[in-house]
Coordinates of C-alpha atoms in Angstrom, one line a residue:
X1 CA -127.8 32.7 -109.2
X2 CA -126.9 29.3 -110.5
X3 CA -124.0 27.5 -112.1
X4 CA -125.1 28.4 -115.5
X5 CA -123.5 31.8 -115.1
X6 CA -120.1 30.2 -115.5
X7 CA -120.9 28.6 -118.8
X8 CA -118.9 30.1 -121.6
X9 CA -121.1 32.1 -124.0
X10 CA -119.2 31.0 -127.1
X11 CA -119.9 27.4 -126.2
X12 CA -123.5 28.0 -125.4
X13 CA -123.9 29.6 -128.8
X14 CA -122.1 26.9 -130.7
X15 CA -125.1 24.6 -131.2
X16 CA -122.9 21.5 -131.3
X17 CA -122.4 19.2 -134.3
X18 CA -125.5 18.2 -136.2
X19 CA -125.0 14.8 -137.8
X20 CA -127.0 13.4 -140.7
X21 CA -129.6 10.7 -140.1
X22 CA -128.8 7.0 -140.3
X23 CA -130.2 4.6 -142.9
X24 CA -131.9 2.7 -140.1
X25 CA -133.8 5.8 -139.1
X26 CA -135.3 6.2 -142.6
X27 CA -135.4 2.6 -143.9
X28 CA -138.7 1.3 -142.6
X29 CA -138.3 -1.9 -144.4
X30 CA -137.1 -0.5 -147.7
X31 CA -133.6 -0.3 -149.1
X32 CA -132.0 3.0 -148.6
X33 CA -129.0 4.2 -150.6
X34 CA -127.0 6.2 -148.1
X35 CA -124.9 8.7 -150.1
X36 CA -124.9 11.5 -147.5
X37 CA -121.9 10.9 -145.2
X38 CA -118.9 10.2 -147.6
X39 CA -118.5 6.7 -146.2
X40 CA -117.1 3.8 -148.2
X41 CA -120.2 2.2 -149.5
X42 CA -118.2 -0.8 -150.7
X43 CA -117.6 -2.1 -147.2
X44 CA -114.6 -2.1 -144.9
X45 CA -111.1 -3.6 -145.0
X46 CA -112.1 -6.0 -142.2
X47 CA -115.4 -7.1 -143.6
X48 CA -114.2 -10.7 -144.1
X49 CA -112.8 -11.1 -140.6
X50 CA -115.2 -13.2 -138.5
X51 CA -114.1 -11.1 -135.5
X52 CA -116.0 -8.2 -137.0
X53 CA -119.0 -10.1 -138.3
X54 CA -122.2 -8.0 -138.4
X55 CA -120.2 -4.9 -137.5
X56 CA -120.8 -2.2 -140.1
X57 CA -117.4 -0.7 -139.7
X58 CA -117.7 1.4 -142.9
X59 CA -120.7 3.3 -141.4
X60 CA -120.3 6.1 -138.9
X61 CA -121.7 5.4 -135.5
X62 CA -124.4 7.7 -134.0
X63 CA -123.1 11.3 -133.7
X64 CA -124.2 11.1 -130.1
X65 CA -124.3 7.8 -128.2
X66 CA -128.0 7.9 -127.4
X67 CA -128.2 4.1 -127.2
X68 CA -125.6 4.1 -124.4
X69 CA -127.3 7.0 -122.5
X70 CA -130.6 5.1 -122.6
X71 CA -128.9 1.9 -121.4
X72 CA -127.3 3.9 -118.5
X73 CA -130.7 5.4 -117.5
X74 CA -132.0 1.8 -117.3
X75 CA -128.9 0.7 -115.4
X76 CA -129.6 3.4 -112.8
X77 CA -133.2 2.2 -112.6
X78 CA -134.4 5.5 -114.2
X79 CA -133.4 7.5 -111.2
X80 CA -131.5 9.4 -113.8
X81 CA -132.7 10.3 -117.3
X82 CA -130.8 9.7 -120.5
X83 CA -130.3 13.4 -120.9
X84 CA -128.2 13.5 -117.7
X85 CA -125.3 11.5 -119.1
X86 CA -122.2 12.3 -121.1
X87 CA -119.8 9.8 -122.6
X88 CA -116.3 9.8 -123.8
X89 CA -113.3 7.6 -124.6
X90 CA -112.6 6.7 -121.0
X91 CA -113.1 8.8 -117.9
X92 CA -110.0 10.9 -118.8
X93 CA -111.7 12.1 -122.0
X94 CA -114.6 13.5 -119.9
X95 CA -112.2 15.2 -117.6
X96 CA -110.5 16.9 -120.5
X97 CA -113.9 18.0 -121.9
X98 CA -114.8 19.5 -118.5
X99 CA -111.6 21.5 -118.4
X100 CA -112.2 22.8 -121.9
X101 CA -115.8 23.8 -121.1
X102 CA -115.2 25.5 -117.7
X103 CA -111.5 26.6 -117.4
X104 CA -109.4 29.3 -118.9
X105 CA -106.5 31.6 -118.0
X106 CA -108.7 33.7 -115.7
X107 CA -109.9 30.7 -113.6
X108 CA -108.6 28.1 -111.2
X109 CA -109.4 24.6 -109.9
X110 CA -108.7 22.7 -106.7
X111 CA -107.0 19.3 -106.5
X112 CA -105.8 17.3 -103.5
X113 CA -102.5 15.5 -103.9
X114 CA -101.7 12.6 -104.0
X115 CA -104.2 12.2 -106.9
X116 CA -104.7 11.4 -110.5
X117 CA -102.3 13.4 -112.6
X118 CA -104.6 14.5 -115.5
X119 CA -106.6 16.7 -113.1
X120 CA -103.6 19.1 -113.1
X121 CA -102.4 18.3 -116.6
X122 CA -105.7 19.0 -118.4
X123 CA -106.3 22.1 -116.2
X124 CA -102.9 23.6 -117.1
X125 CA -103.5 23.0 -120.8
X126 CA -106.4 25.5 -120.4
X127 CA -104.1 28.0 -118.7
X128 CA -105.9 27.7 -115.4
X129 CA -104.2 28.0 -112.0
X130 CA -104.2 24.8 -110.0
X131 CA -104.6 25.1 -106.2
X132 CA -103.4 22.0 -104.3
X133 CA -105.0 21.3 -101.0
X134 CA -103.1 18.1 -100.1
X135 CA -104.7 15.2 -98.4
X136 CA -104.0 15.2 -94.7
X137 CA -101.2 13.2 -93.2
X138 CA -100.8 10.5 -92.0
X139 CA -104.0 8.8 -93.3
X140 CA -104.5 10.7 -96.6
X141 CA -107.9 12.1 -95.5
X142 CA -109.6 14.9 -97.3
X143 CA -109.0 18.4 -96.0
X144 CA -112.6 19.7 -96.3
X145 CA -112.0 22.9 -94.5
X146 CA -108.8 23.6 -96.5
X147 CA -110.7 23.1 -99.7
X148 CA -113.5 25.4 -98.7
X149 CA -111.0 28.1 -97.6
X150 CA -109.2 27.8 -100.9
X151 CA -112.3 28.6 -103.0
X152 CA -112.4 32.1 -104.5
X153 CA -114.4 33.9 -107.1
X154 CA -112.4 32.4 -109.9
X155 CA -112.7 28.8 -108.8
X156 CA -114.6 26.7 -111.3
X157 CA -113.9 23.0 -110.5
X158 CA -113.1 21.0 -107.4
X159 CA -111.6 17.6 -108.3
X160 CA -112.6 14.9 -105.8
X161 CA -111.8 11.2 -106.0
X162 CA -113.3 8.4 -104.0
X163 CA -111.9 5.8 -103.7
X164 CA -108.7 7.9 -104.4
X165 CA -106.0 6.8 -106.8
X166 CA -103.3 6.1 -105.7
X167 CA -104.0 6.1 -101.9
X168 CA -107.1 3.9 -101.9
X169 CA -108.7 6.2 -99.3
X170 CA -112.2 7.5 -99.6
X171 CA -114.4 10.5 -98.9
X172 CA -117.2 9.9 -96.4
X173 CA -120.8 10.9 -97.3
X174 CA -120.8 13.5 -94.6
X175 CA -117.6 15.1 -96.0
X176 CA -119.1 15.1 -99.5
X177 CA -122.3 16.6 -98.2
X178 CA -120.4 19.4 -96.4
X179 CA -118.6 20.3 -99.6
X180 CA -121.8 20.2 -101.7
X181 CA -123.7 22.4 -99.2
X182 CA -120.9 25.0 -98.6
X183 CA -119.4 25.3 -102.1
X184 CA -120.6 28.4 -103.9
X185 CA -122.8 28.0 -107.0
X186 CA -120.0 29.0 -109.4
X187 CA -118.1 25.8 -108.6
X188 CA -118.7 22.3 -110.0
X189 CA -117.7 19.3 -107.9
X190 CA -116.2 16.7 -110.2
X191 CA -116.5 13.5 -108.3
X192 CA -114.3 10.7 -109.8
X193 CA -115.9 7.5 -108.6
X194 CA -114.4 5.1 -111.2
X195 CA -113.5 2.6 -108.4
X196 CA -116.8 2.7 -106.6
X197 CA -117.6 -1.0 -107.1
X198 CA -114.8 -1.9 -104.8
X199 CA -115.9 0.4 -101.9
X200 CA -117.6 -1.4 -99.0
X201 CA -117.5 1.1 -96.2
X202 CA -121.0 2.0 -94.8
X203 CA -120.4 5.7 -94.9
X204 CA -119.2 5.7 -98.6
X205 CA -121.5 7.2 -101.2
X206 CA -121.5 7.6 -104.9
X207 CA -122.6 10.9 -106.4
X208 CA -126.1 9.7 -107.4
X209 CA -128.1 11.1 -104.3
X210 CA -126.5 14.5 -104.8
X211 CA -127.2 14.7 -108.5
X212 CA -130.8 13.6 -107.9
X213 CA -131.2 16.6 -105.6
X214 CA -129.9 18.9 -108.3
X215 CA -126.6 19.7 -106.7
X216 CA -123.7 21.0 -108.8
X217 CA -121.9 17.7 -109.0
X218 CA -120.7 15.6 -111.9
X219 CA -119.7 12.0 -111.2
X220 CA -117.2 10.3 -113.5
X221 CA -117.3 6.5 -114.2
X222 CA -115.4 4.2 -116.5
X223 CA -115.7 0.8 -118.0
X224 CA -111.9 0.3 -117.7
X225 CA -111.9 -0.8 -114.0
X226 CA -114.5 -3.3 -112.7
X227 CA -115.9 -4.0 -116.2
X228 CA -112.4 -5.1 -117.4
X229 CA -112.6 -3.1 -120.6
X230 CA -109.6 -0.8 -120.4
X231 CA -108.7 -1.5 -124.0
X232 CA -112.1 -0.3 -125.3
X233 CA -111.7 3.2 -123.8
X234 CA -115.2 4.0 -122.7
X235 CA -116.3 6.2 -119.8
X236 CA -119.3 8.3 -118.8
X237 CA -120.4 10.9 -116.4
X238 CA -123.8 11.9 -114.9
X239 CA -124.9 15.2 -113.6
X240 CA -127.9 17.6 -113.8
X241 CA -129.7 18.0 -117.1
X242 CA -128.6 21.6 -117.4
X243 CA -124.9 20.8 -116.9
X244 CA -125.1 17.8 -119.2
X245 CA -126.7 19.8 -122.0
X246 CA -123.9 22.4 -121.8
X247 CA -121.1 19.8 -121.8
X248 CA -122.6 17.9 -124.7
X249 CA -121.9 21.0 -126.8
X250 CA -118.2 20.3 -126.6
X251 CA -118.5 16.6 -127.4
X252 CA -116.7 15.6 -130.6
X253 CA -119.0 14.1 -133.2
X254 CA -118.9 10.3 -133.5
X255 CA -116.9 10.2 -130.3
X256 CA -117.8 6.7 -129.3
X257 CA -116.9 4.1 -132.0
X258 CA -119.5 1.5 -132.9
X259 CA -117.8 -1.4 -131.3
X260 CA -117.3 0.5 -128.0
X261 CA -120.9 1.6 -128.1
X262 CA -122.2 -2.0 -128.5
X263 CA -119.9 -3.6 -125.9
X264 CA -120.7 -0.8 -123.4
X265 CA -124.4 -1.4 -123.7
X266 CA -123.9 -5.1 -123.4
X267 CA -121.5 -4.9 -120.4
X268 CA -124.1 -3.0 -118.3
X269 CA -126.3 -6.1 -118.4
X270 CA -123.6 -8.4 -116.9
X271 CA -124.1 -7.7 -113.2
X272 CA -122.9 -11.2 -112.4
X273 CA -119.4 -10.4 -113.6
X274 CA -119.3 -7.2 -111.5
X275 CA -120.5 -9.1 -108.4
X276 CA -117.9 -11.8 -108.9
X277 CA -115.1 -9.2 -109.6
X278 CA -116.1 -7.2 -106.5
X279 CA -116.1 -10.3 -104.3
X280 CA -112.7 -11.5 -105.5
X281 CA -111.0 -8.1 -105.2
X282 CA -112.4 -7.3 -101.8
X283 CA -111.3 -10.8 -100.6
X284 CA -107.8 -10.4 -102.0
X285 CA -107.5 -6.9 -100.7
X286 CA -108.2 -8.1 -97.2
X287 CA -105.6 -10.9 -97.7
X288 CA -102.9 -8.6 -99.0
X289 CA -103.5 -6.1 -96.2
X290 CA -103.2 -8.8 -93.6
X291 CA -100.0 -10.1 -95.2
X292 CA -98.5 -6.6 -95.4
X293 CA -99.3 -6.0 -91.8
X294 CA -97.7 -9.4 -90.9
X295 CA -94.5 -8.3 -92.8
X296 CA -94.5 -4.9 -91.1
X297 CA -94.8 -3.1 -94.5
X298 CA -96.4 0.4 -94.2
X299 CA -99.6 0.6 -96.2
X300 CA -102.9 2.4 -96.3
X301 CA -106.3 0.8 -96.0
X302 CA -107.7 0.8 -99.5
X303 CA -111.2 0.9 -100.9
X304 CA -110.0 0.4 -104.4
X305 CA -108.5 -2.5 -106.4
X306 CA -105.0 -1.4 -105.4
X307 CA -102.9 -0.8 -102.3
X308 CA -100.3 1.9 -101.7
X309 CA -97.2 0.8 -99.8
X310 CA -94.1 2.5 -98.5
X311 CA -90.8 0.8 -97.6
X312 CA -87.2 1.8 -96.8
X313 CA -86.4 1.4 -100.5
X314 CA -87.1 4.3 -102.7
X315 CA -90.0 3.9 -105.1
X316 CA -87.9 3.3 -108.3
X317 CA -85.6 0.8 -106.6
X318 CA -88.5 -1.2 -105.3
X319 CA -90.2 -1.1 -108.7
X320 CA -87.1 -2.4 -110.4
X321 CA -86.5 -5.1 -107.8
X322 CA -90.1 -6.3 -108.1
X323 CA -89.6 -6.5 -111.9
X324 CA -86.7 -8.9 -111.2
X325 CA -89.4 -11.1 -109.8
X326 CA -91.5 -10.6 -112.9
X327 CA -94.0 -8.3 -111.1
X328 CA -94.9 -4.9 -112.4
X329 CA -95.9 -2.3 -109.8
X330 CA -96.3 1.5 -110.2
X331 CA -94.1 4.1 -108.5
X332 CA -96.4 6.8 -107.1
X333 CA -94.2 9.8 -107.0
X334 CA -95.9 11.2 -110.1
X335 CA -99.2 11.0 -108.3
X336 CA -97.8 13.2 -105.5
X337 CA -96.8 10.3 -103.2
X338 CA -93.0 10.2 -103.3
X339 CA -91.4 7.1 -101.9
X340 CA -94.6 5.0 -102.3
X341 CA -95.5 2.2 -104.7
X342 CA -99.0 1.2 -105.9
X343 CA -99.9 -2.5 -106.2
X344 CA -102.9 -3.6 -108.2
X345 CA -104.9 -6.4 -106.6
X346 CA -105.4 -9.5 -108.7
X347 CA -106.2 -13.2 -107.9
X348 CA -104.7 -15.3 -105.1
X349 CA -101.8 -16.5 -107.2
X350 CA -100.7 -12.9 -108.0
X351 CA -101.2 -11.9 -104.3
X352 CA -99.0 -14.8 -103.0
X353 CA -96.3 -14.1 -105.6
X354 CA -96.3 -10.4 -104.7
X355 CA -96.0 -11.0 -101.0
X356 CA -93.2 -13.5 -101.5
X357 CA -91.3 -11.1 -103.7
X358 CA -91.7 -8.3 -101.1
X359 CA -90.5 -10.6 -98.3
X360 CA -87.5 -11.6 -100.3
X361 CA -86.6 -8.1 -101.4
X362 CA -87.0 -6.6 -98.0
X363 CA -85.5 -9.5 -96.2
X364 CA -88.5 -10.3 -94.1
X365 CA -89.7 -13.7 -92.9
X366 CA -93.1 -15.0 -93.9

């Protein structure tokens, strides 16, 4: 048996959207009059704006972002093939597509709170039951045996996040290996690794080695985090060719806009920016954790670009008090971490301002 047995027949039979060819595919040096896609052949309303120079905004992008898939294959040194990728408007878009493709009212999925809220939200939209196997106290470690014991014949997805939002904790490679090895073949492990660039523990692993072996795992990535492109809304996943081919059947046509497609391809080439970002964030993370320890503020060691803290103030009061100091932080109750607040890591200036505000609010001496 294999995971293909849980693919929905009506999706398998759908064939997916078949877009028309582009003028570039047919041109070969001659002028082509493209009258096949109901586009505005007169141009776009922004054609005169220098910001959009050379962008053919009046022309549909590729129905499938093949250019991005090929750039991703190159980025992964061709350890993965272009056919193994799927892309969407951010990692959340791919999560929603996964739920649509694999879940329904007769199925369930497993999450581990505290975690990213859309895992549950998108699953319930499909009518699926959501089984919560909470992270283990006090360190927010993954309950591997609890997850394995919660699996039943109707389980289709296990949502895993490493580093985890909002706790910053991570899943070790041995824990991930155990889940991959012991989960039945009707279950897909969805491994959300959107913060992987910030992880520096030796026993941390991305999903790549497991996908290369052909395991039932799909890794989610995003350009919103380390690449600094949250406003573009671009994400991708990689998995086995079989799973990717199935999921591509539920991709909406022209999903990635032409600007997002171009900047995504270009961003993959800028490793220097990623290296500098990673170095800065890891350094500031260490500094912030040292200062939090010095102030006696409870926090969890993080592998992300954020730190989860807990004080004697309730989460909303602390959030409001921080705003009085012109600092926005995120209450984490909606993530399943009541009483906690998540702080994003920035540069040294923002780190110092944040620590000073916490010391003032909590009446602690620096």
